[in-house]
XYZ file of C-alpha atoms in Angstrom:
673
model
C 144.358 111.191 76.265
C 143.892 114.868 77.138
C 142.479 116.157 80.446
C 139.035 116.736 79.068
C 138.490 113.210 77.534
C 139.262 111.305 80.606
C 136.345 112.673 82.722
C 134.119 112.342 79.541
C 135.004 108.647 79.238
C 134.525 107.887 82.938
C 131.263 109.780 83.065
C 129.852 107.582 80.164
C 131.106 104.529 81.955
C 129.409 105.462 85.262
C 126.083 106.350 83.500
C 126.088 102.895 81.808
C 126.772 101.159 85.085
C 124.266 103.202 87.004
C 121.472 102.709 84.353
C 122.288 98.870 84.401
C 122.025 98.612 88.088
C 118.991 100.795 88.237
C 117.291 98.541 85.729
C 118.276 95.430 87.788
C 117.080 97.048 91.030
C 113.873 98.792 89.984
C 112.596 96.798 86.959
C 113.940 93.292 87.530
C 114.095 93.357 91.232
C 117.263 91.556 91.352
C 120.189 93.822 92.311
C 123.789 92.615 91.749
C 125.504 95.225 93.992
C 124.806 96.665 97.473
C 123.092 100.052 98.059
C 126.500 101.224 99.383
C 128.167 100.309 96.091
C 125.461 101.934 94.037
C 125.656 105.090 96.122
C 129.348 105.256 95.510
C 128.938 105.040 91.826
C 126.363 107.797 91.958
C 128.562 110.039 94.219
C 131.563 109.552 91.866
C 129.282 110.709 88.914
C 128.082 113.768 90.849
C 131.584 114.799 91.752
C 132.704 114.662 88.085
C 129.694 116.530 86.891
C 130.237 119.176 89.614
C 133.768 119.616 88.488
C 132.855 119.482 84.816
C 129.344 120.939 84.531
C 129.601 121.052 80.742
C 129.321 117.233 80.787
C 125.851 117.254 82.428
C 123.126 116.041 80.215
C 119.322 115.902 80.721
C 119.441 112.108 80.714
C 122.157 111.735 83.353
C 121.008 109.628 86.416
C 121.942 112.680 88.534
C 119.041 114.635 86.933
C 116.216 112.283 88.029
C 115.717 114.186 91.262
C 113.943 116.939 89.472
C 114.764 120.434 88.462
C 113.098 123.745 89.361
C 109.456 124.199 89.315
C 107.799 124.801 85.795
C 105.466 127.722 84.995
C 103.192 125.400 83.147
C 103.082 122.437 80.644
C 103.577 122.873 76.935
C 100.946 121.282 74.672
C 102.084 118.456 72.356
C 100.113 116.863 69.538
C 100.103 113.127 69.237
C 101.202 111.745 65.854
C 98.735 108.990 66.369
C 95.681 109.571 68.611
C 95.884 107.971 72.060
C 92.473 106.243 72.148
C 90.693 104.878 75.195
C 89.026 101.416 75.480
C 85.371 100.513 75.493
C 84.263 98.785 78.738
C 82.595 95.491 79.391
C 80.832 95.765 82.642
C 79.818 92.076 82.750
C 80.593 88.687 81.174
C 77.757 89.007 78.776
C 79.194 92.032 77.191
C 82.620 90.509 77.040
C 81.080 87.341 75.418
C 79.463 89.691 72.806
C 82.736 91.304 72.012
C 84.527 87.967 71.382
C 81.516 86.704 69.467
C 82.121 89.604 66.993
C 85.690 88.526 66.548
C 84.640 84.977 65.914
C 81.881 85.978 63.371
C 84.577 87.828 61.332
C 87.755 85.732 61.697
C 88.669 82.074 61.306
C 89.295 80.062 64.427
C 93.046 80.336 64.060
C 92.764 84.129 63.896
C 90.818 84.803 67.057
C 93.729 84.633 69.512
C 93.735 87.529 71.977
C 96.196 88.767 74.590
C 94.906 89.383 78.116
C 96.560 91.615 80.689
C 95.633 93.127 83.976
C 94.324 96.673 83.458
C 96.500 99.285 85.107
C 94.482 102.074 86.742
C 96.898 104.806 86.135
C 97.607 107.863 83.817
C 98.205 107.100 80.216
C 101.434 108.631 78.697
C 103.445 108.472 75.531
C 107.272 108.254 75.486
C 109.627 109.324 72.732
C 113.105 107.797 72.207
C 115.659 108.938 69.472
C 118.418 106.518 68.647
C 117.542 104.703 71.841
C 117.809 107.819 74.167
C 114.760 109.311 75.930
C 113.955 112.717 74.826
C 110.533 113.290 76.365
C 106.944 112.304 76.931
C 103.452 113.527 77.368
C 99.996 112.673 78.912
C 97.113 111.458 76.807
C 95.110 114.662 77.318
C 92.109 114.495 75.173
C 93.592 111.871 72.851
C 94.812 114.263 70.293
C 96.720 116.894 72.391
C 98.549 116.168 75.653
C 100.839 117.973 77.981
C 104.587 117.709 77.870
C 105.576 116.211 81.338
C 109.181 115.122 80.259
C 110.853 116.725 83.363
C 108.470 114.771 85.682
C 108.880 111.545 83.689
C 112.673 111.685 84.147
C 112.196 111.452 87.975
C 110.621 107.880 87.544
C 113.285 105.541 88.525
C 111.781 102.569 86.650
C 111.955 104.449 83.415
C 115.287 103.957 81.495
C 116.869 106.936 79.924
C 118.649 104.748 77.429
C 117.140 101.568 75.870
C 119.042 98.309 76.592
C 118.720 97.281 72.944
C 119.838 99.697 70.117
C 116.930 101.132 68.009
C 117.890 103.645 65.370
C 115.733 106.748 64.746
C 112.361 107.516 66.247
C 110.475 105.135 68.704
C 107.269 105.937 70.504
C 106.112 103.704 73.364
C 102.918 104.092 75.413
C 101.970 102.945 78.714
C 100.559 103.903 82.302
C 102.142 105.942 85.001
C 100.943 104.703 88.494
C 101.831 104.426 92.073
C 101.787 101.038 93.744
C 99.614 100.229 96.838
C 102.520 100.551 99.360
C 103.616 103.833 97.913
C 100.036 105.087 97.904
C 99.580 104.245 101.630
C 102.943 105.815 102.535
C 102.030 108.987 100.498
C 98.670 109.408 102.167
C 100.095 108.717 105.634
C 102.586 111.467 105.091
C 99.935 113.875 103.807
C 97.826 113.057 106.738
C 100.622 113.724 109.062
C 101.091 117.169 107.591
C 97.393 117.903 107.753
C 96.986 117.889 103.906
C 94.029 116.459 101.765
C 94.269 112.838 101.221
C 94.215 111.336 97.629
C 91.134 109.282 96.966
C 92.915 106.524 95.179
C 96.171 105.448 93.654
C 95.131 106.784 90.096
C 94.255 110.071 91.567
C 97.644 110.197 93.376
C 99.533 109.202 90.197
C 97.808 111.794 88.083
C 98.270 114.523 90.533
C 102.000 113.608 91.034
C 102.861 113.460 87.319
C 101.113 116.770 86.599
C 102.480 118.838 89.393
C 104.487 121.701 88.257
C 107.469 121.004 90.582
C 109.471 117.979 89.405
C 111.146 117.818 92.817
C 107.782 116.932 94.284
C 107.163 114.294 91.626
C 110.513 112.785 92.403
C 109.318 112.380 96.034
C 106.294 110.349 95.096
C 108.027 107.220 93.912
C 105.957 106.704 90.762
C 106.084 103.606 88.552
C 105.601 103.166 84.868
C 104.527 100.174 82.800
C 104.614 100.080 78.982
C 102.277 97.982 76.639
C 102.239 99.659 73.151
C 104.758 100.350 70.510
C 103.626 102.953 68.013
C 104.444 101.797 64.410
C 105.563 98.342 65.502
C 105.977 97.116 61.895
C 109.177 99.174 61.785
C 110.703 96.663 64.227
C 109.171 93.660 62.327
C 106.452 93.093 65.017
C 103.375 91.308 63.886
C 101.471 90.375 67.046
C 100.548 91.909 70.482
C 102.506 89.063 72.166
C 105.621 89.951 70.108
C 105.172 93.597 71.002
C 105.318 92.902 74.739
C 108.284 90.681 74.354
C 110.076 93.450 72.429
C 109.251 96.021 75.179
C 110.798 93.854 77.677
C 113.815 93.306 75.504
C 114.315 97.038 75.196
C 114.505 97.156 78.997
C 111.270 99.051 79.397
C 109.208 98.044 82.481
C 106.066 96.004 81.833
C 103.748 93.979 83.974
C 104.693 90.620 82.565
C 101.317 89.114 83.396
C 99.949 88.747 79.943
C 98.398 85.530 78.549
C 97.668 84.458 75.045
C 94.120 83.118 74.892
C 92.565 81.178 72.025
C 88.962 80.776 73.195
C 86.329 82.567 75.374
C 86.848 79.812 77.960
C 90.555 80.774 78.269
C 89.607 84.506 78.580
C 87.072 83.798 81.328
C 89.453 81.581 83.282
C 92.141 84.386 83.149
C 89.530 86.853 84.433
C 88.508 84.505 87.206
C 92.122 84.093 88.261
C 92.777 87.900 88.265
C 89.479 88.683 89.999
C 90.950 87.151 93.124
C 94.687 87.890 92.452
C 94.172 91.669 91.881
C 93.977 92.141 95.651
C 97.428 90.770 96.064
C 98.889 92.463 93.067
C 101.224 95.342 94.065
C 99.520 97.666 91.489
C 95.924 98.810 91.624
C 94.075 97.056 88.765
C 90.395 97.387 88.123
C 89.924 94.953 85.261
C 91.478 92.968 82.377
C 92.375 94.309 78.908
C 91.624 91.945 76.018
C 93.336 92.752 72.654
C 93.273 91.003 69.249
C 96.731 89.411 68.929
C 97.552 89.727 65.276
C 98.168 93.420 64.393
C 97.297 92.987 60.714
C 93.784 91.843 61.410
C 93.039 94.799 63.543
C 92.121 97.128 60.485
C 89.336 94.623 59.702
C 87.430 96.063 62.709
C 88.550 99.641 62.634
C 87.894 102.220 65.463
C 85.106 104.414 66.746
C 85.578 107.971 67.509
C 87.235 107.220 70.799
C 88.098 103.489 70.856
C 89.415 100.608 68.776
C 86.873 97.871 68.005
C 89.549 95.118 68.380
C 90.069 95.526 72.044
C 87.911 95.827 75.169
C 88.450 96.357 78.891
C 86.583 94.038 81.241
C 85.827 95.994 84.596
C 85.807 94.070 87.735
C 82.713 94.695 89.909
C 83.578 96.278 93.266
C 84.041 93.537 95.874
C 81.670 93.770 98.819
C 81.267 91.708 101.952
C 78.546 91.159 104.564
C 79.551 92.012 108.148
C 77.661 92.439 111.428
C 77.946 95.666 113.330
C 79.109 94.921 116.777
C 79.222 98.572 117.975
C 79.242 102.112 116.687
C 82.238 104.141 117.995
C 82.141 107.855 118.234
C 85.369 109.865 118.005
C 85.980 113.597 118.401
C 88.053 115.547 115.784
C 90.051 118.775 115.874
C 86.921 121.056 115.537
C 84.957 119.014 118.077
C 82.887 117.220 115.467
C 81.642 113.795 116.546
C 82.217 111.057 113.975
C 80.554 107.692 114.131
C 82.292 104.577 112.873
C 80.776 101.105 112.337
C 82.888 98.343 114.043
C 82.459 94.812 112.865
C 84.186 91.458 112.942
C 87.171 91.329 110.675
C 86.410 90.784 107.037
C 88.888 90.149 104.124
C 88.039 92.905 101.687
C 89.955 93.878 98.533
C 93.206 92.305 99.793
C 93.221 93.751 103.344
C 91.586 92.986 106.687
C 88.885 95.584 107.460
C 87.235 96.130 110.833
C 85.827 99.574 110.593
C 83.990 101.889 108.297
C 83.003 105.596 108.806
C 79.369 106.410 109.043
C 80.234 110.104 108.651
C 77.301 111.811 110.601
C 73.829 111.428 111.977
C 72.278 112.078 108.536
C 74.127 109.342 106.962
C 73.233 106.894 109.771
C 69.560 107.941 109.342
C 69.766 107.517 105.453
C 71.121 103.934 105.892
C 69.100 103.198 108.993
C 72.181 101.326 110.338
C 71.957 99.888 113.845
C 74.093 97.979 116.208
C 73.463 94.281 115.510
C 72.617 94.957 111.808
C 74.351 93.176 108.903
C 75.782 95.683 106.464
C 77.432 95.373 102.996
C 80.897 96.962 103.016
C 82.990 97.792 100.001
C 86.007 99.860 99.408
C 85.552 103.292 97.631
C 88.372 103.192 94.967
C 89.375 99.784 96.471
C 91.021 101.760 99.331
C 88.599 103.331 101.861
C 86.050 101.135 103.544
C 82.435 102.306 103.160
C 78.997 101.081 104.215
C 76.906 100.580 101.106
C 73.619 99.370 102.553
C 71.971 97.443 105.407
C 70.771 93.821 104.708
C 67.309 94.469 106.239
C 66.252 90.718 105.637
C 68.847 89.794 108.382
C 68.020 92.429 110.855
C 67.860 90.952 114.383
C 64.841 91.578 116.562
C 65.031 94.335 119.149
C 67.532 96.626 117.400
C 67.220 100.350 118.048
C 67.848 103.377 115.830
C 71.320 104.816 116.655
C 71.629 108.520 117.793
C 74.831 110.263 118.446
C 75.253 111.119 122.147
C 74.137 114.353 123.613
C 77.397 114.687 125.568
C 80.944 114.468 124.323
C 82.354 110.821 124.760
C 85.721 112.236 125.729
C 85.089 115.040 128.110
C 81.403 114.824 128.880
C 80.517 118.293 127.766
C 77.270 119.117 125.772
C 77.356 117.975 122.058
C 75.110 120.014 119.851
C 74.218 119.955 116.256
C 75.544 122.842 114.138
C 72.921 124.840 112.371
C 72.662 124.248 108.721
C 75.077 121.272 108.605
C 75.209 117.538 109.367
C 77.752 117.785 112.207
C 77.289 117.358 115.918
C 79.974 119.075 117.832
C 81.398 119.038 121.285
C 81.040 122.504 122.872
C 84.038 122.348 125.228
C 87.168 124.043 123.387
C 89.367 122.500 126.084
C 88.317 118.909 125.255
C 91.478 116.734 125.254
C 90.444 114.957 122.057
C 90.081 118.307 120.308
C 93.314 119.605 121.819
C 95.461 116.834 120.171
C 93.903 117.254 116.815
C 94.049 121.079 116.883
C 97.724 121.010 117.847
C 98.373 118.516 115.082
C 96.716 120.949 112.549
C 98.536 123.898 114.113
C 101.882 122.105 113.426
C 100.906 120.865 109.917
C 102.619 122.051 106.737
C 99.909 124.382 105.593
C 99.921 126.079 108.987
C 103.070 126.473 111.246
C 105.009 123.650 109.457
C 106.569 122.224 112.523
C 108.367 119.166 111.077
C 108.511 116.349 113.681
C 105.681 117.389 115.795
C 103.446 114.433 114.656
C 100.650 112.582 116.361
C 102.727 110.340 118.620
C 104.821 113.180 120.021
C 101.758 115.313 120.525
C 100.073 112.355 122.430
C 103.018 112.263 124.827
C 103.217 115.914 125.385
C 99.391 116.232 126.118
C 99.526 113.163 128.384
C 102.492 114.596 130.326
C 100.444 117.884 130.748
C 103.075 119.781 128.834
C 100.654 121.029 126.188
C 97.356 122.727 127.019
C 97.222 125.144 124.005
C 99.216 126.179 120.945
C 101.254 128.664 122.872
C 102.632 125.907 125.182
C 104.613 124.661 122.214
C 106.871 127.759 122.378
C 107.498 127.170 126.174
C 108.890 123.582 125.602
C 112.394 123.033 126.806
C 114.882 120.957 124.841
C 115.293 118.653 127.716
C 111.507 118.016 127.991
C 111.447 117.063 124.344
C 114.558 114.821 124.641
C 112.941 112.919 127.557
C 109.964 111.735 125.353
C 109.954 108.149 123.960
C 112.052 107.609 120.819
C 113.428 111.126 120.862
C 117.240 111.161 120.808
C 119.501 114.128 121.024
C 119.312 114.797 117.212
C 115.553 114.328 116.881
C 115.111 116.647 119.900
C 117.350 119.317 118.390
C 115.547 118.930 114.950
C 112.125 119.588 116.624
C 113.473 122.493 118.663
C 114.847 124.089 115.548
C 111.555 123.529 113.686
C 109.629 125.192 116.421
C 111.959 128.234 116.385
C 111.663 128.389 112.524
C 107.843 128.450 112.660
C 107.850 131.775 114.393
C 108.756 133.436 111.136
C 105.843 131.765 109.142
C 103.870 134.200 107.000
C 100.771 135.740 108.334
C 98.306 133.753 106.257
C 99.782 130.510 107.638
C 99.570 131.845 111.149
C 95.883 132.799 110.733
C 95.129 129.420 109.232
C 97.023 127.626 112.115
C 94.695 129.217 114.683
C 91.885 126.810 113.617
C 89.152 129.442 113.537
C 85.895 127.724 112.343
C 85.217 128.240 108.656
C 88.612 129.782 108.091
C 90.705 127.504 105.793
C 94.045 127.967 104.169
C 92.780 130.082 101.230
C 90.506 132.367 103.361
C 93.400 132.811 105.928
C 95.661 134.001 103.080
C 93.039 136.418 101.738
C 92.588 137.862 105.197
C 96.317 138.345 105.571
C 96.577 140.091 102.222
C 93.634 142.334 103.056
C 94.433 143.353 106.640
C 98.193 142.618 106.851
C 98.141 142.473 110.614
C 96.644 139.917 112.980
C 95.901 142.629 115.546
C 94.027 144.681 112.915
C 91.940 141.681 111.861
C 91.286 141.104 115.693
C 90.049 144.617 116.232
C 87.877 144.759 113.183
C 86.484 141.247 113.880
C 85.641 142.057 117.363
C 84.471 145.657 117.141
C 83.421 146.218 113.515
C 82.376 142.805 112.249
C 79.821 144.270 109.792
C 82.705 145.722 107.786
C 84.011 142.191 107.279
C 80.680 141.164 105.493
C 81.335 143.861 102.915
C 84.882 142.401 102.096
C 84.900 140.467 98.931
C 84.902 136.741 99.589
C 84.154 136.990 103.267
C 80.393 137.036 103.759
C 78.213 136.694 106.921
C 79.277 133.117 107.931
C 83.055 133.839 108.017
C 82.515 137.201 109.490
C 80.416 135.722 112.320
C 83.064 133.059 112.978
C 85.805 135.649 113.178
C 83.679 137.770 115.492
C 83.000 134.985 117.851
C 86.497 133.622 117.973
C 88.224 136.974 118.605
C 85.618 137.866 121.226
C 86.394 134.902 123.459
C 88.650 135.921 126.293
C 90.809 132.654 126.269
C 91.538 133.326 122.524
C 92.681 136.847 123.412
C 95.019 135.357 126.075
C 96.365 132.837 123.461
C 97.130 135.657 120.989
C 98.971 137.596 123.737
C 101.203 134.560 124.529
C 101.855 133.718 120.804
C 102.931 137.277 120.217
C 105.073 137.364 123.327
C 106.789 134.212 122.004
C 107.800 136.026 118.839
C 105.241 134.667 116.350
C 104.944 136.754 113.215
C 101.706 138.835 113.374
C 102.293 141.081 110.354
C 102.673 140.916 106.635
C 105.509 143.328 105.662
C 105.938 142.039 102.126
C 105.683 144.823 99.513
C 102.302 144.955 97.909
C 102.600 144.186 94.364
C 100.926 146.324 91.631
C 98.488 143.854 89.993
C 96.967 146.225 87.535
C 99.223 144.993 84.662
C 99.293 141.328 85.687
C 97.714 138.882 83.197
C 94.821 137.833 85.441
C 94.289 141.211 87.018
C 90.631 141.795 88.074
C 89.603 138.175 87.140
C 87.851 136.251 89.907
C 87.879 132.400 90.059
C 85.924 129.879 92.091
C 87.342 126.351 92.368
C 85.249 123.315 92.819
C 85.872 119.497 92.733
C 89.271 117.605 92.857
C 91.980 118.719 90.482
C 94.496 116.033 89.391
C 97.418 118.351 88.571
C 97.485 120.359 91.773
C 95.467 120.927 94.944
C 92.967 123.732 94.930
C 95.224 125.701 97.313
C 98.052 125.352 94.858
C 95.677 126.463 92.078
C 94.576 129.494 94.188
C 98.239 130.451 94.724
C 99.019 130.177 90.990
C 95.880 132.460 90.267
C 97.101 135.046 92.847
C 100.572 134.972 91.493
C 99.234 136.140 88.143
C 97.180 138.824 89.606
C 93.776 137.103 89.975
C 91.592 136.412 92.881
C 89.640 133.411 94.158
C 86.337 133.171 96.042
C 84.693 130.482 98.002
C 81.222 131.143 96.599
C 79.866 131.695 93.162
C 78.066 134.956 92.345
C 77.273 137.076 89.218
C 80.770 138.799 89.873
C 82.571 135.531 89.388
C 84.402 135.412 86.033
C 85.164 131.683 85.842
C 84.382 128.507 87.860
C 87.114 125.791 87.521
C 85.527 122.365 87.678
C 87.444 119.283 88.773
C 86.234 115.733 89.501
C 83.175 115.434 91.657
C 82.168 119.087 91.679
C 79.811 120.347 94.346
C 76.926 122.801 94.385
C 79.061 125.622 93.140
C 79.112 123.948 89.659
C 75.238 123.885 89.641
C 74.992 127.401 90.832
C 77.509 128.590 88.052
C 75.243 126.826 85.445
C 72.198 128.560 86.935
C 73.898 132.054 86.863
C 75.457 131.433 83.454
C 78.998 131.833 84.815
C 81.629 130.610 82.296
C 82.962 127.146 83.355
C 86.503 125.914 82.721
C 87.633 122.193 82.835
C 90.896 121.578 84.397
C 92.648 121.229 80.978
C 91.112 124.631 80.088
C 92.179 126.192 83.261
C 95.744 124.949 82.819
C 95.844 126.275 79.245
C 94.692 129.710 80.592
C 97.436 129.664 83.169
C 100.100 128.645 80.634
C 98.929 131.400 78.128
C 98.612 134.086 80.862
């Protein structure tokens, strides 16, 4: 045996062992070895691959962590269209669907398979001779996006099938994030001051379609398969057999399917899952019903978008009646007062709920919700508690309309309504409640990126009178940090190092961190690029603010905010202290020539929620290709990119005749740039 063949043999042995134990751990939930033993196998494999890089393959377990960011996703055409399902929104519609099956087929042929419907992102996987070679999203059903690099990061997805299958095999299913993973992901994003995902599906879609596989790897996605394309090649004749074969291949599946031979069986299954869905680890919004015998499906055919032999029964959103005991008012980073209805605990969509945001005075007035009222509460996306309506038939006598206080509930300062918006705001910039939230934002990832300076640490520092402003962060001593609760020597040093690193943050991040009203991450970046010095921006904002209004993308509202903020004496003192601490006040990067860049002189406006990236990430991508973005739509706008739940910018674009791009069209434009 030569020196080259020995590591090659050992690498293959290790990969088989690791794949086997990964399958037991992630798919079967029944590990045979300890984490330490698993880590030892992985470490040995990494060491051999480091010594012999020519042995590294894309399907090696070491490659799951994700490679370098991608420039865009390649388009891929599905050999067989990936269709969606028609929905049954109530039991009558489901009964009508089953009646059509019974009218056409004999009693022995009307068996169906029921499964919980996974609320995720549909994908198609390709295996060649049992080895995973790639996969794609559904896209428009005919053309999807190649997300192979991101799929490889999903630990529940085997790179090699457990049962040998020769030739080409295509399997379809859903990528999702379970409820625990979703909560952890949103908690981490909230800690960093990032926009929260609305629901698990939104999180899964955004995670799988991010251009950086390393970020996908951190999201702990799951995948569940339910369809084999061309099942007849494997001798499969029914849906039940297909699911059994998927399991035998070592592919993850829900395992909650049931064979039903009557409408009563189907309804009993739905009744059971309408309650069980809240305990299910995966977010499910209904039950899928499919004709079991594959050969009979051609009898019914398909519509342009969906097969006629299957249907998705959608659960109605659960809502519960609760009595409002009080309305709490909290104060946020910018001083905005937020009312929250507090009620006796109710069990809603699988969790205990005691509170639901009422958002602002306009929402309170719209609902006419009062202390003592009975309200109907549901969960938006089965995650976020929301007040749907007041049950006026149960309103107690003597209730009074609720008005937000005229004074801040934390510091007692005057609270006034902001012109043109729904918010009521505390006017005291030194309000302790605002201070904590402002410092939390200052330290967030999109601002100064001070890892470790989270809410609990900030609470302690403020309560000990060690923090009164952003500048105080840079006066903290290591011994003061080490004396905080749950801060050992290593944690203290890590935070101290993070504070020191933050001094070198780019100018756009520094401007964003200051928390100037109406100045978000994108506008801060634009200001940094335009003025390239915080002191220059300060002088123009304070002395020549009319010039700002002429700057593309600024406008009167932002110019006025900058003028007011930079004109306040305490903010001038803050800037002096930050500069003295060594914070970066200049952008000294070389200005790139954008004249020959693919999106040069093209202006975009972004509206709605994008699933593949945040709007901030989209703006950075546009900028990297020479384009610009603006916050408002005008006749000078070249394209408006529209995601889910677009706002008034979408309507204005239609009114002005500005070209509109869907997210898919936008991604295609980026890929072709």
